[in-house]
Amino acid sequence: SDDDGGDVSDGEDEDLMQQLMEEERAELEEDAADPVDIVPAHEDDEESSPDKKTKREKKAEEEEKKKNKKKKSKKRKLSADNAAAEDGASRAAREGDKKETDADNSDNGIGKPLSKKQRKKLAKQKAKELADAVAKEQGYDRKKQQEKDDAAATNKVEKKRSAPSKSMTRERRIEGGVIIRDIVIGAGTSVRPGRKVSINYEGTLQSDGSVFDKNKSKANPFSFRPGTGEVIKGLDKGMEGMKIGGERIITIPPAMAYGRKGTAGIPKNSTLIFTIKLLNIGGM
């Protein structure tokens, strides 16, 4: 009975094994018959891998690289063109400066650099030319105006020279105790002994200020020759050095006037004060 039991067990095992093999064969045949399950699995693995790229991505990257390369090349060319243009402009500017310098130097006559004085002169000349050009456009004749200004300046100087200078000076004591004080300093010829002078005057007494004599006429002034005794000594001495147009106050002590005797309208021992204006020197 044991042998029979063992045979039955072996038979069941063989049947089970055969059944398993048939099931496995059936699964393999199913897998082989269905390609869809195989290919997508492969593609999914390829796409899911971060180290692998599709042909489309690779092509896009190559095109992007080409575009970037072209842009860089274009920028380099543009930079080179700009640099060339700037270099050309700088060269032209240097040549222009050199020509201008050469032209300035040529004014020296021997082609040497101008001195500081010559440069200043040239700068003034150019400034004047520019001012003349601007004035011409504005209808303003600078040359005529300059001539007018020069003429006016000359006349002003001449008038200043000929006109008496108004400056009250301090009193000065001269020979014989005569005191003089200039109110106006004249111009031109000075009074000299023996040469005729024409004056207007006013004589007053120092004691009371009363007028004892005067001449204010420009048509008929008082004329005499200093140093010839025609007038009192104090007046001769007091007028020395006066110039035409000058005015002077002369204080004359009695000893240089009429002294102890006096004269008509002038008491004895009187100090006299003369205010003199010198109109002319010379003439008949």
mmCIF file of N, CA, C and O in Angstrom, residues 40-139:
data_model
loop_
_atom_site.group_PDB
_atom_site.id
_atom_site.type_symbol
_atom_site.label_atom_id
_atom_site.label_comp_id
_atom_site.label_asym_id
_atom_site.label_seq_id
_atom_site.Cartn_x
_atom_site.Cartn_y
_atom_site.Cartn_z
ATOM 1 N N PRO A 40 6.828 51.009 -26.045
ATOM 2 C CA PRO A 40 6.638 52.180 -25.167
ATOM 3 C C PRO A 40 7.436 52.103 -23.900
ATOM 4 O O PRO A 40 7.911 53.109 -23.408
ATOM 5 N N ALA A 41 7.568 50.885 -23.389
ATOM 6 C CA ALA A 41 8.368 50.750 -22.164
ATOM 7 C C ALA A 41 9.785 51.195 -22.412
ATOM 8 O O ALA A 41 10.410 51.860 -21.604
ATOM 9 N N HIS A 42 10.315 50.893 -23.595
ATOM 10 C CA HIS A 42 11.685 51.275 -23.948
ATOM 11 C C HIS A 42 11.788 52.786 -24.091
ATOM 12 O O HIS A 42 12.733 53.414 -23.625
ATOM 13 N N GLU A 43 10.773 53.399 -24.806
ATOM 14 C CA GLU A 43 10.805 54.843 -25.005
ATOM 15 C C GLU A 43 10.652 55.595 -23.687
ATOM 16 O O GLU A 43 11.320 56.596 -23.448
ATOM 17 N N ASP A 44 9.795 55.050 -22.810
ATOM 18 C CA ASP A 44 9.632 55.709 -21.506
ATOM 19 C C ASP A 44 10.922 55.714 -20.732
ATOM 20 O O ASP A 44 11.268 56.696 -20.081
ATOM 21 N N ASP A 45 11.640 54.608 -20.830
ATOM 22 C CA ASP A 45 12.927 54.540 -20.134
ATOM 23 C C ASP A 45 13.885 55.566 -20.693
ATOM 24 O O ASP A 45 14.650 56.200 -19.978
ATOM 25 N N GLU A 46 13.830 55.763 -22.046
ATOM 26 C CA GLU A 46 14.771 56.692 -22.693
ATOM 27 C C GLU A 46 14.443 58.134 -22.312
ATOM 28 O O GLU A 46 15.319 58.932 -22.023
ATOM 29 N N GLU A 47 13.106 58.462 -22.302
ATOM 30 C CA GLU A 47 12.720 59.834 -21.958
ATOM 31 C C GLU A 47 12.934 60.129 -20.490
ATOM 32 O O GLU A 47 13.256 61.232 -20.105
ATOM 33 N N SER A 48 12.702 59.098 -19.651
ATOM 34 C CA SER A 48 12.831 59.334 -18.214
ATOM 35 C C SER A 48 14.266 59.475 -17.780
ATOM 36 O O SER A 48 14.550 59.960 -16.716
ATOM 37 N N SER A 49 15.236 59.066 -18.621
ATOM 38 C CA SER A 49 16.652 59.156 -18.248
ATOM 39 C C SER A 49 17.136 60.592 -18.421
ATOM 40 O O SER A 49 17.034 61.164 -19.509
ATOM 41 N N PRO A 50 17.676 61.224 -17.401
ATOM 42 C CA PRO A 50 18.144 62.609 -17.514
ATOM 43 C C PRO A 50 19.409 62.741 -18.326
ATOM 44 O O PRO A 50 19.770 63.812 -18.766
ATOM 45 N N ASP A 51 20.134 61.640 -18.540
ATOM 46 C CA ASP A 51 21.421 61.702 -19.254
ATOM 47 C C ASP A 51 21.242 61.571 -20.756
ATOM 48 O O ASP A 51 22.184 61.733 -21.514
ATOM 49 N N LYS A 52 20.043 61.183 -21.216
ATOM 50 C CA LYS A 52 19.824 60.985 -22.645
ATOM 51 C C LYS A 52 18.887 62.060 -23.172
ATOM 52 O O LYS A 52 17.967 62.478 -22.518
ATOM 53 N N LYS A 53 19.129 62.597 -24.445
ATOM 54 C CA LYS A 53 18.333 63.645 -25.069
ATOM 55 C C LYS A 53 17.808 63.149 -26.403
ATOM 56 O O LYS A 53 18.492 62.395 -27.105
ATOM 57 N N THR A 54 16.663 63.655 -26.777
ATOM 58 C CA THR A 54 16.087 63.264 -28.072
ATOM 59 C C THR A 54 16.807 63.990 -29.192
ATOM 60 O O THR A 54 17.522 64.983 -28.969
ATOM 61 N N LYS A 55 16.631 63.520 -30.396
ATOM 62 C CA LYS A 55 17.269 64.140 -31.565
ATOM 63 C C LYS A 55 16.743 65.559 -31.765
ATOM 64 O O LYS A 55 17.482 66.464 -32.152
ATOM 65 N N ARG A 56 15.460 65.790 -31.490
ATOM 66 C CA ARG A 56 14.881 67.124 -31.660
ATOM 67 C C ARG A 56 15.526 68.138 -30.715
ATOM 68 O O ARG A 56 15.838 69.280 -31.108
ATOM 69 N N GLU A 57 15.754 67.729 -29.469
ATOM 70 C CA GLU A 57 16.398 68.624 -28.499
ATOM 71 C C GLU A 57 17.824 68.934 -28.902
ATOM 72 O O GLU A 57 18.303 70.063 -28.784
ATOM 73 N N LYS A 58 18.529 67.894 -29.380
ATOM 74 C CA LYS A 58 19.912 68.102 -29.816
ATOM 75 C C LYS A 58 19.971 69.070 -30.993
ATOM 76 O O LYS A 58 20.824 69.957 -31.069
ATOM 77 N N LYS A 59 19.039 68.935 -31.936
ATOM 78 C CA LYS A 59 19.007 69.812 -33.099
ATOM 79 C C LYS A 59 18.705 71.261 -32.683
ATOM 80 O O LYS A 59 19.305 72.218 -33.197
ATOM 81 N N ALA A 60 17.764 71.405 -31.741
ATOM 82 C CA ALA A 60 17.419 72.752 -31.258
ATOM 83 C C ALA A 60 18.610 73.416 -30.579
ATOM 84 O O ALA A 60 18.877 74.610 -30.764
ATOM 85 N N GLU A 61 19.358 72.628 -29.810
ATOM 86 C CA GLU A 61 20.547 73.170 -29.144
ATOM 87 C C GLU A 61 21.601 73.592 -30.151
ATOM 88 O O GLU A 61 22.261 74.621 -30.009
ATOM 89 N N GLU A 62 21.793 72.791 -31.191
ATOM 90 C CA GLU A 62 22.784 73.134 -32.214
ATOM 91 C C GLU A 62 22.392 74.422 -32.940
ATOM 92 O O GLU A 62 23.240 75.288 -33.218
ATOM 93 N N GLU A 63 21.094 74.589 -33.258
ATOM 94 C CA GLU A 63 20.644 75.807 -33.927
ATOM 95 C C GLU A 63 20.823 77.034 -33.029
ATOM 96 O O GLU A 63 21.213 78.111 -33.488
ATOM 97 N N GLU A 64 20.550 76.865 -31.736
ATOM 98 C CA GLU A 64 20.743 77.963 -30.780
ATOM 99 C C GLU A 64 22.205 78.379 -30.706
ATOM 100 O O GLU A 64 22.543 79.567 -30.652
ATOM 101 N N LYS A 65 23.088 77.371 -30.714
ATOM 102 C CA LYS A 65 24.527 77.659 -30.692
ATOM 103 C C LYS A 65 24.956 78.418 -31.936
ATOM 104 O O LYS A 65 25.757 79.351 -31.874
ATOM 105 N N LYS A 66 24.413 78.036 -33.105
ATOM 106 C CA LYS A 66 24.749 78.725 -34.356
ATOM 107 C C LYS A 66 24.290 80.187 -34.315
ATOM 108 O O LYS A 66 24.998 81.098 -34.748
ATOM 109 N N LYS A 67 23.054 80.408 -33.813
ATOM 110 C CA LYS A 67 22.539 81.771 -33.710
ATOM 111 C C LYS A 67 23.419 82.634 -32.804
ATOM 112 O O LYS A 67 23.739 83.779 -33.114
ATOM 113 N N ASN A 68 23.800 82.085 -31.641
ATOM 114 C CA ASN A 68 24.657 82.825 -30.709
ATOM 115 C C ASN A 68 25.999 83.149 -31.338
ATOM 116 O O ASN A 68 26.557 84.232 -31.131
ATOM 117 N N LYS A 69 26.522 82.199 -32.101
ATOM 118 C CA LYS A 69 27.809 82.392 -32.764
ATOM 119 C C LYS A 69 27.715 83.523 -33.784
ATOM 120 O O LYS A 69 28.610 84.377 -33.889
ATOM 121 N N LYS A 70 26.603 83.566 -34.553
ATOM 122 C CA LYS A 70 26.404 84.624 -35.537
ATOM 123 C C LYS A 70 26.289 85.991 -34.858
ATOM 124 O O LYS A 70 26.825 86.989 -35.329
ATOM 125 N N LYS A 71 25.542 86.042 -33.715
ATOM 126 C CA LYS A 71 25.390 87.301 -32.993
ATOM 127 C C LYS A 71 26.735 87.829 -32.501
ATOM 128 O O LYS A 71 27.044 89.016 -32.609
ATOM 129 N N LYS A 72 27.538 86.926 -31.941
ATOM 130 C CA LYS A 72 28.859 87.330 -31.451
ATOM 131 C C LYS A 72 29.726 87.838 -32.580
ATOM 132 O O LYS A 72 30.458 88.819 -32.453
ATOM 133 N N SER A 73 29.663 87.163 -33.731
ATOM 134 C CA SER A 73 30.453 87.571 -34.889
ATOM 135 C C SER A 73 30.032 88.956 -35.376
ATOM 136 O O SER A 73 30.856 89.801 -35.706
ATOM 137 N N LYS A 74 28.692 89.200 -35.372
ATOM 138 C CA LYS A 74 28.182 90.486 -35.810
ATOM 139 C C LYS A 74 28.606 91.608 -34.857
ATOM 140 O O LYS A 74 28.975 92.710 -35.274
ATOM 141 N N LYS A 75 28.568 91.333 -33.548
ATOM 142 C CA LYS A 75 28.992 92.317 -32.550
ATOM 143 C C LYS A 75 30.468 92.654 -32.698
ATOM 144 O O LYS A 75 30.877 93.813 -32.610
ATOM 145 N N ARG A 76 31.298 91.604 -32.925
ATOM 146 C CA ARG A 76 32.736 91.849 -33.098
ATOM 147 C C ARG A 76 32.998 92.720 -34.325
ATOM 148 O O ARG A 76 33.832 93.627 -34.306
ATOM 149 N N LYS A 77 32.264 92.476 -35.395
ATOM 150 C CA LYS A 77 32.431 93.253 -36.612
ATOM 151 C C LYS A 77 32.007 94.707 -36.396
ATOM 152 O O LYS A 77 32.683 95.645 -36.831
ATOM 153 N N LEU A 78 30.860 94.893 -35.689
ATOM 154 C CA LEU A 78 30.385 96.241 -35.401
ATOM 155 C C LEU A 78 31.375 97.005 -34.533
ATOM 156 O O LEU A 78 31.663 98.178 -34.766
ATOM 157 N N SER A 79 31.927 96.333 -33.523
ATOM 158 C CA SER A 79 32.933 96.967 -32.651
ATOM 159 C C SER A 79 34.157 97.358 -33.453
ATOM 160 O O SER A 79 34.746 98.427 -33.260
ATOM 161 N N ALA A 80 34.562 96.476 -34.362
ATOM 162 C CA ALA A 80 35.738 96.763 -35.193
ATOM 163 C C ALA A 80 35.469 97.965 -36.097
ATOM 164 O O ALA A 80 36.330 98.842 -36.258
ATOM 165 N N ASP A 81 34.246 98.053 -36.665
ATOM 166 C CA ASP A 81 33.903 99.187 -37.527
ATOM 167 C C ASP A 81 33.890 100.492 -36.732
ATOM 168 O O ASP A 81 34.389 101.533 -37.194
ATOM 169 N N ASN A 82 33.311 100.457 -35.523
ATOM 170 C CA ASN A 82 33.279 101.663 -34.675
ATOM 171 C C ASN A 82 34.686 102.110 -34.300
ATOM 172 O O ASN A 82 34.993 103.299 -34.299
ATOM 173 N N ALA A 83 35.519 101.143 -33.945
ATOM 174 C CA ALA A 83 36.902 101.466 -33.575
ATOM 175 C C ALA A 83 37.627 102.097 -34.757
ATOM 176 O O ALA A 83 38.379 103.064 -34.608
ATOM 177 N N ALA A 84 37.383 101.580 -35.954
ATOM 178 C CA ALA A 84 38.029 102.121 -37.151
ATOM 179 C C ALA A 84 37.553 103.548 -37.417
ATOM 180 O O ALA A 84 38.335 104.433 -37.772
ATOM 181 N N ALA A 85 36.228 103.769 -37.223
ATOM 182 C CA ALA A 85 35.679 105.110 -37.441
ATOM 183 C C ALA A 85 36.259 106.113 -36.443
ATOM 184 O O ALA A 85 36.634 107.224 -36.798
ATOM 185 N N GLU A 86 36.326 105.701 -35.170
ATOM 186 C CA GLU A 86 36.885 106.587 -34.143
ATOM 187 C C GLU A 86 38.350 106.881 -34.410
ATOM 188 O O GLU A 86 38.825 108.003 -34.246
ATOM 189 N N ASP A 87 39.063 105.859 -34.832
ATOM 190 C CA ASP A 87 40.477 106.047 -35.137
ATOM 191 C C ASP A 87 40.639 107.024 -36.293
ATOM 192 O O ASP A 87 41.522 107.886 -36.297
ATOM 193 N N GLY A 88 39.756 106.900 -37.305
ATOM 194 C CA GLY A 88 39.814 107.812 -38.446
ATOM 195 C C GLY A 88 39.510 109.236 -38.037
ATOM 196 O O GLY A 88 40.168 110.184 -38.479
ATOM 197 N N ALA A 89 38.492 109.408 -37.162
ATOM 198 C CA ALA A 89 38.144 110.755 -36.694
ATOM 199 C C ALA A 89 39.286 111.362 -35.888
ATOM 200 O O ALA A 89 39.617 112.542 -36.038
ATOM 201 N N SER A 90 39.900 110.555 -35.023
ATOM 202 C CA SER A 90 41.022 111.048 -34.216
ATOM 203 C C SER A 90 42.182 111.444 -35.116
ATOM 204 O O SER A 90 42.841 112.474 -34.900
ATOM 205 N N ARG A 91 42.438 110.630 -36.133
ATOM 206 C CA ARG A 91 43.528 110.931 -37.059
ATOM 207 C C ARG A 91 43.258 112.229 -37.807
ATOM 208 O O ARG A 91 44.142 113.072 -37.972
ATOM 209 N N ALA A 92 41.989 112.414 -38.236
ATOM 210 C CA ALA A 92 41.628 113.639 -38.952
ATOM 211 C C ALA A 92 41.771 114.859 -38.046
ATOM 212 O O ALA A 92 42.242 115.913 -38.470
ATOM 213 N N ALA A 93 41.353 114.701 -36.775
ATOM 214 C CA ALA A 93 41.475 115.816 -35.819
ATOM 215 C C ALA A 93 42.930 116.179 -35.588
ATOM 216 O O ALA A 93 43.301 117.353 -35.536
ATOM 217 N N ARG A 94 43.771 115.138 -35.447
ATOM 218 C CA ARG A 94 45.200 115.402 -35.245
ATOM 219 C C ARG A 94 45.807 116.103 -36.453
ATOM 220 O O ARG A 94 46.620 117.021 -36.320
ATOM 221 N N GLU A 95 45.409 115.675 -37.640
ATOM 222 C CA GLU A 95 45.926 116.314 -38.848
ATOM 223 C C GLU A 95 45.465 117.763 -38.936
ATOM 224 O O GLU A 95 46.229 118.650 -39.326
ATOM 225 N N GLY A 96 44.170 118.011 -38.541
ATOM 226 C CA GLY A 96 43.660 119.386 -38.547
ATOM 227 C C GLY A 96 44.419 120.266 -37.571
ATOM 228 O O GLY A 96 44.792 121.397 -37.886
ATOM 229 N N ASP A 97 44.668 119.746 -36.355
ATOM 230 C CA ASP A 97 45.431 120.513 -35.358
ATOM 231 C C ASP A 97 46.841 120.796 -35.856
ATOM 232 O O ASP A 97 47.383 121.883 -35.655
ATOM 233 N N LYS A 98 47.415 119.800 -36.510
ATOM 234 C CA LYS A 98 48.782 119.972 -37.011
ATOM 235 C C LYS A 98 48.822 121.052 -38.089
ATOM 236 O O LYS A 98 49.711 121.906 -38.116
ATOM 237 N N LYS A 99 47.800 121.042 -38.997
ATOM 238 C CA LYS A 99 47.759 122.054 -40.043
ATOM 239 C C LYS A 99 47.601 123.442 -39.450
ATOM 240 O O LYS A 99 48.244 124.394 -39.880
ATOM 241 N N GLU A 100 46.717 123.551 -38.432
ATOM 242 C CA GLU A 100 46.507 124.856 -37.792
ATOM 243 C C GLU A 100 47.782 125.332 -37.108
ATOM 244 O O GLU A 100 48.150 126.500 -37.179
ATOM 245 N N THR A 101 48.465 124.398 -36.419
ATOM 246 C CA THR A 101 49.722 124.756 -35.758
ATOM 247 C C THR A 101 50.762 125.177 -36.772
ATOM 248 O O THR A 101 51.496 126.154 -36.573
ATOM 249 N N ASP A 102 50.827 124.442 -37.884
ATOM 250 C CA ASP A 102 51.782 124.793 -38.929
ATOM 251 C C ASP A 102 51.467 126.170 -39.501
ATOM 252 O O ASP A 102 52.374 126.955 -39.797
ATOM 253 N N ALA A 103 50.154 126.443 -39.664
ATOM 254 C CA ALA A 103 49.765 127.750 -40.196
ATOM 255 C C ALA A 103 50.155 128.858 -39.226
ATOM 256 O O ALA A 103 50.625 129.920 -39.629
ATOM 257 N N ASP A 104 49.949 128.605 -37.908
ATOM 258 C CA ASP A 104 50.349 129.602 -36.908
ATOM 259 C C ASP A 104 51.853 129.802 -36.906
ATOM 260 O O ASP A 104 52.354 130.921 -36.816
ATOM 261 N N ASN A 105 52.565 128.696 -36.994
ATOM 262 C CA ASN A 105 54.019 128.783 -36.977
ATOM 263 C C ASN A 105 54.550 129.482 -38.216
ATOM 264 O O ASN A 105 55.595 130.148 -38.178
ATOM 265 N N SER A 106 53.826 129.343 -39.337
ATOM 266 C CA SER A 106 54.297 129.958 -40.574
ATOM 267 C C SER A 106 54.257 131.473 -40.486
ATOM 268 O O SER A 106 54.946 132.173 -41.212
ATOM 269 N N ASP A 107 53.409 132.021 -39.557
ATOM 270 C CA ASP A 107 53.364 133.464 -39.384
ATOM 271 C C ASP A 107 54.676 134.007 -38.854
ATOM 272 O O ASP A 107 54.949 135.200 -38.921
ATOM 273 N N ASN A 108 55.474 133.147 -38.286
ATOM 274 C CA ASN A 108 56.763 133.558 -37.762
ATOM 275 C C ASN A 108 57.767 133.807 -38.868
ATOM 276 O O ASN A 108 58.831 134.375 -38.648
ATOM 277 N N GLY A 109 57.453 133.336 -40.070
ATOM 278 C CA GLY A 109 58.307 133.584 -41.218
ATOM 279 C C GLY A 109 59.376 132.551 -41.432
ATOM 280 O O GLY A 109 59.911 132.417 -42.529
ATOM 281 N N ILE A 110 59.705 131.783 -40.419
ATOM 282 C CA ILE A 110 60.784 130.807 -40.564
ATOM 283 C C ILE A 110 60.330 129.424 -40.131
ATOM 284 O O ILE A 110 61.134 128.500 -40.053
ATOM 285 N N GLY A 111 59.030 129.272 -39.852
ATOM 286 C CA GLY A 111 58.493 127.954 -39.534
ATOM 287 C C GLY A 111 58.772 127.484 -38.130
ATOM 288 O O GLY A 111 58.472 126.356 -37.776
ATOM 289 N N LYS A 112 59.343 128.358 -37.281
ATOM 290 C CA LYS A 112 59.636 127.974 -35.900
ATOM 291 C C LYS A 112 58.425 128.261 -35.021
ATOM 292 O O LYS A 112 57.586 129.083 -35.377
ATOM 293 N N PRO A 113 58.316 127.609 -33.848
ATOM 294 C CA PRO A 113 57.190 127.878 -32.932
ATOM 295 C C PRO A 113 57.159 129.345 -32.522
ATOM 296 O O PRO A 113 58.201 129.982 -32.344
ATOM 297 N N LEU A 114 55.940 129.886 -32.408
ATOM 298 C CA LEU A 114 55.775 131.286 -32.038
ATOM 299 C C LEU A 114 56.141 131.508 -30.577
ATOM 300 O O LEU A 114 55.942 130.634 -29.736
ATOM 301 N N SER A 115 56.656 132.696 -30.309
ATOM 302 C CA SER A 115 56.959 133.058 -28.928
ATOM 303 C C SER A 115 55.663 133.415 -28.204
ATOM 304 O O SER A 115 54.601 133.545 -28.820
ATOM 305 N N LYS A 116 55.758 133.601 -26.890
ATOM 306 C CA LYS A 116 54.589 133.925 -26.086
ATOM 307 C C LYS A 116 53.977 135.256 -26.534
ATOM 308 O O LYS A 116 52.758 135.396 -26.653
ATOM 309 N N LYS A 117 54.831 136.222 -26.829
ATOM 310 C CA LYS A 117 54.375 137.533 -27.267
ATOM 311 C C LYS A 117 53.677 137.443 -28.619
ATOM 312 O O LYS A 117 52.635 138.077 -28.846
ATOM 313 N N GLN A 118 54.244 136.640 -29.525
ATOM 314 C CA GLN A 118 53.646 136.471 -30.851
ATOM 315 C C GLN A 118 52.300 135.758 -30.771
ATOM 316 O O GLN A 118 51.365 136.086 -31.499
ATOM 317 N N ARG A 119 52.206 134.762 -29.852
ATOM 318 C CA ARG A 119 50.939 134.047 -29.684
ATOM 319 C C ARG A 119 49.847 134.990 -29.183
ATOM 320 O O ARG A 119 48.700 134.927 -29.619
ATOM 321 N N LYS A 120 50.202 135.865 -28.236
ATOM 322 C CA LYS A 120 49.237 136.837 -27.728
ATOM 323 C C LYS A 120 48.775 137.783 -28.831
ATOM 324 O O LYS A 120 47.592 138.098 -28.950
ATOM 325 N N LYS A 121 49.736 138.230 -29.642
ATOM 326 C CA LYS A 121 49.418 139.136 -30.734
ATOM 327 C C LYS A 121 48.482 138.470 -31.734
ATOM 328 O O LYS A 121 47.517 139.076 -32.219
ATOM 329 N N LEU A 122 48.786 137.206 -32.052
ATOM 330 C CA LEU A 122 47.955 136.454 -32.993
ATOM 331 C C LEU A 122 46.550 136.243 -32.432
ATOM 332 O O LEU A 122 45.562 136.352 -33.147
ATOM 333 N N ALA A 123 46.471 135.949 -31.123
ATOM 334 C CA ALA A 123 45.163 135.740 -30.488
ATOM 335 C C ALA A 123 44.328 137.020 -30.532
ATOM 336 O O ALA A 123 43.128 136.986 -30.811
ATOM 337 N N LYS A 124 44.963 138.164 -30.285
ATOM 338 C CA LYS A 124 44.258 139.444 -30.344
ATOM 339 C C LYS A 124 43.767 139.731 -31.757
ATOM 340 O O LYS A 124 42.659 140.213 -31.954
ATOM 341 N N GLN A 125 44.629 139.417 -32.732
ATOM 342 C CA GLN A 125 44.260 139.652 -34.124
ATOM 343 C C GLN A 125 43.045 138.813 -34.520
ATOM 344 O O GLN A 125 42.109 139.294 -35.159
ATOM 345 N N LYS A 126 43.055 137.535 -34.112
ATOM 346 C CA LYS A 126 41.931 136.649 -34.436
ATOM 347 C C LYS A 126 40.657 137.106 -33.731
ATOM 348 O O LYS A 126 39.565 137.061 -34.311
ATOM 349 N N ALA A 127 40.785 137.549 -32.480
ATOM 350 C CA ALA A 127 39.619 138.044 -31.737
ATOM 351 C C ALA A 127 39.036 139.282 -32.418
ATOM 352 O O ALA A 127 37.811 139.433 -32.523
ATOM 353 N N LYS A 128 39.911 140.150 -32.905
ATOM 354 C CA LYS A 128 39.462 141.358 -33.590
ATOM 355 C C LYS A 128 38.757 141.006 -34.895
ATOM 356 O O LYS A 128 37.721 141.582 -35.237
ATOM 357 N N GLU A 129 39.335 140.059 -35.649
ATOM 358 C CA GLU A 129 38.716 139.629 -36.902
ATOM 359 C C GLU A 129 37.330 139.038 -36.657
ATOM 360 O O GLU A 129 36.378 139.299 -37.407
ATOM 361 N N LEU A 130 37.218 138.242 -35.587
ATOM 362 C CA LEU A 130 35.930 137.652 -35.241
ATOM 363 C C LEU A 130 34.912 138.725 -34.866
ATOM 364 O O LEU A 130 33.761 138.698 -35.299
ATOM 365 N N ALA A 131 35.347 139.702 -34.080
ATOM 366 C CA ALA A 131 34.453 140.790 -33.665
ATOM 367 C C ALA A 131 34.011 141.607 -34.878
ATOM 368 O O ALA A 131 32.846 142.009 -34.978
ATOM 369 N N ASP A 132 34.938 141.835 -35.814
ATOM 370 C CA ASP A 132 34.595 142.584 -37.026
ATOM 371 C C ASP A 132 33.571 141.827 -37.862
ATOM 372 O O ASP A 132 32.647 142.422 -38.428
ATOM 373 N N ALA A 133 33.755 140.500 -37.958
ATOM 374 C CA ALA A 133 32.816 139.688 -38.739
ATOM 375 C C ALA A 133 31.421 139.721 -38.130
ATOM 376 O O ALA A 133 30.419 139.875 -38.832
ATOM 377 N N VAL A 134 31.347 139.613 -36.793
ATOM 378 C CA VAL A 134 30.055 139.661 -36.106
ATOM 379 C C VAL A 134 29.410 141.035 -36.273
ATOM 380 O O VAL A 134 28.217 141.160 -36.544
ATOM 381 N N ALA A 135 30.232 142.093 -36.137
ATOM 382 C CA ALA A 135 29.717 143.448 -36.271
ATOM 383 C C ALA A 135 29.206 143.708 -37.687
ATOM 384 O O ALA A 135 28.199 144.378 -37.896
ATOM 385 N N LYS A 136 29.911 143.148 -38.672
ATOM 386 C CA LYS A 136 29.505 143.330 -40.063
ATOM 387 C C LYS A 136 28.144 142.692 -40.317
ATOM 388 O O LYS A 136 27.288 143.242 -41.018
ATOM 389 N N GLU A 137 27.946 141.505 -39.753
ATOM 390 C CA GLU A 137 26.659 140.828 -39.909
ATOM 391 C C GLU A 137 25.531 141.606 -39.248
ATOM 392 O O GLU A 137 24.399 141.604 -39.712
ATOM 393 N N GLN A 138 25.858 142.296 -38.177
ATOM 394 C CA GLN A 138 24.846 143.056 -37.450
ATOM 395 C C GLN A 138 24.700 144.479 -37.980
ATOM 396 O O GLN A 138 23.959 145.287 -37.427
ATOM 397 N N GLY A 139 25.437 144.807 -39.041
ATOM 398 C CA GLY A 139 25.350 146.139 -39.642
ATOM 399 C C GLY A 139 26.063 147.195 -38.834
ATOM 400 O O GLY A 139 25.718 148.381 -38.887
#
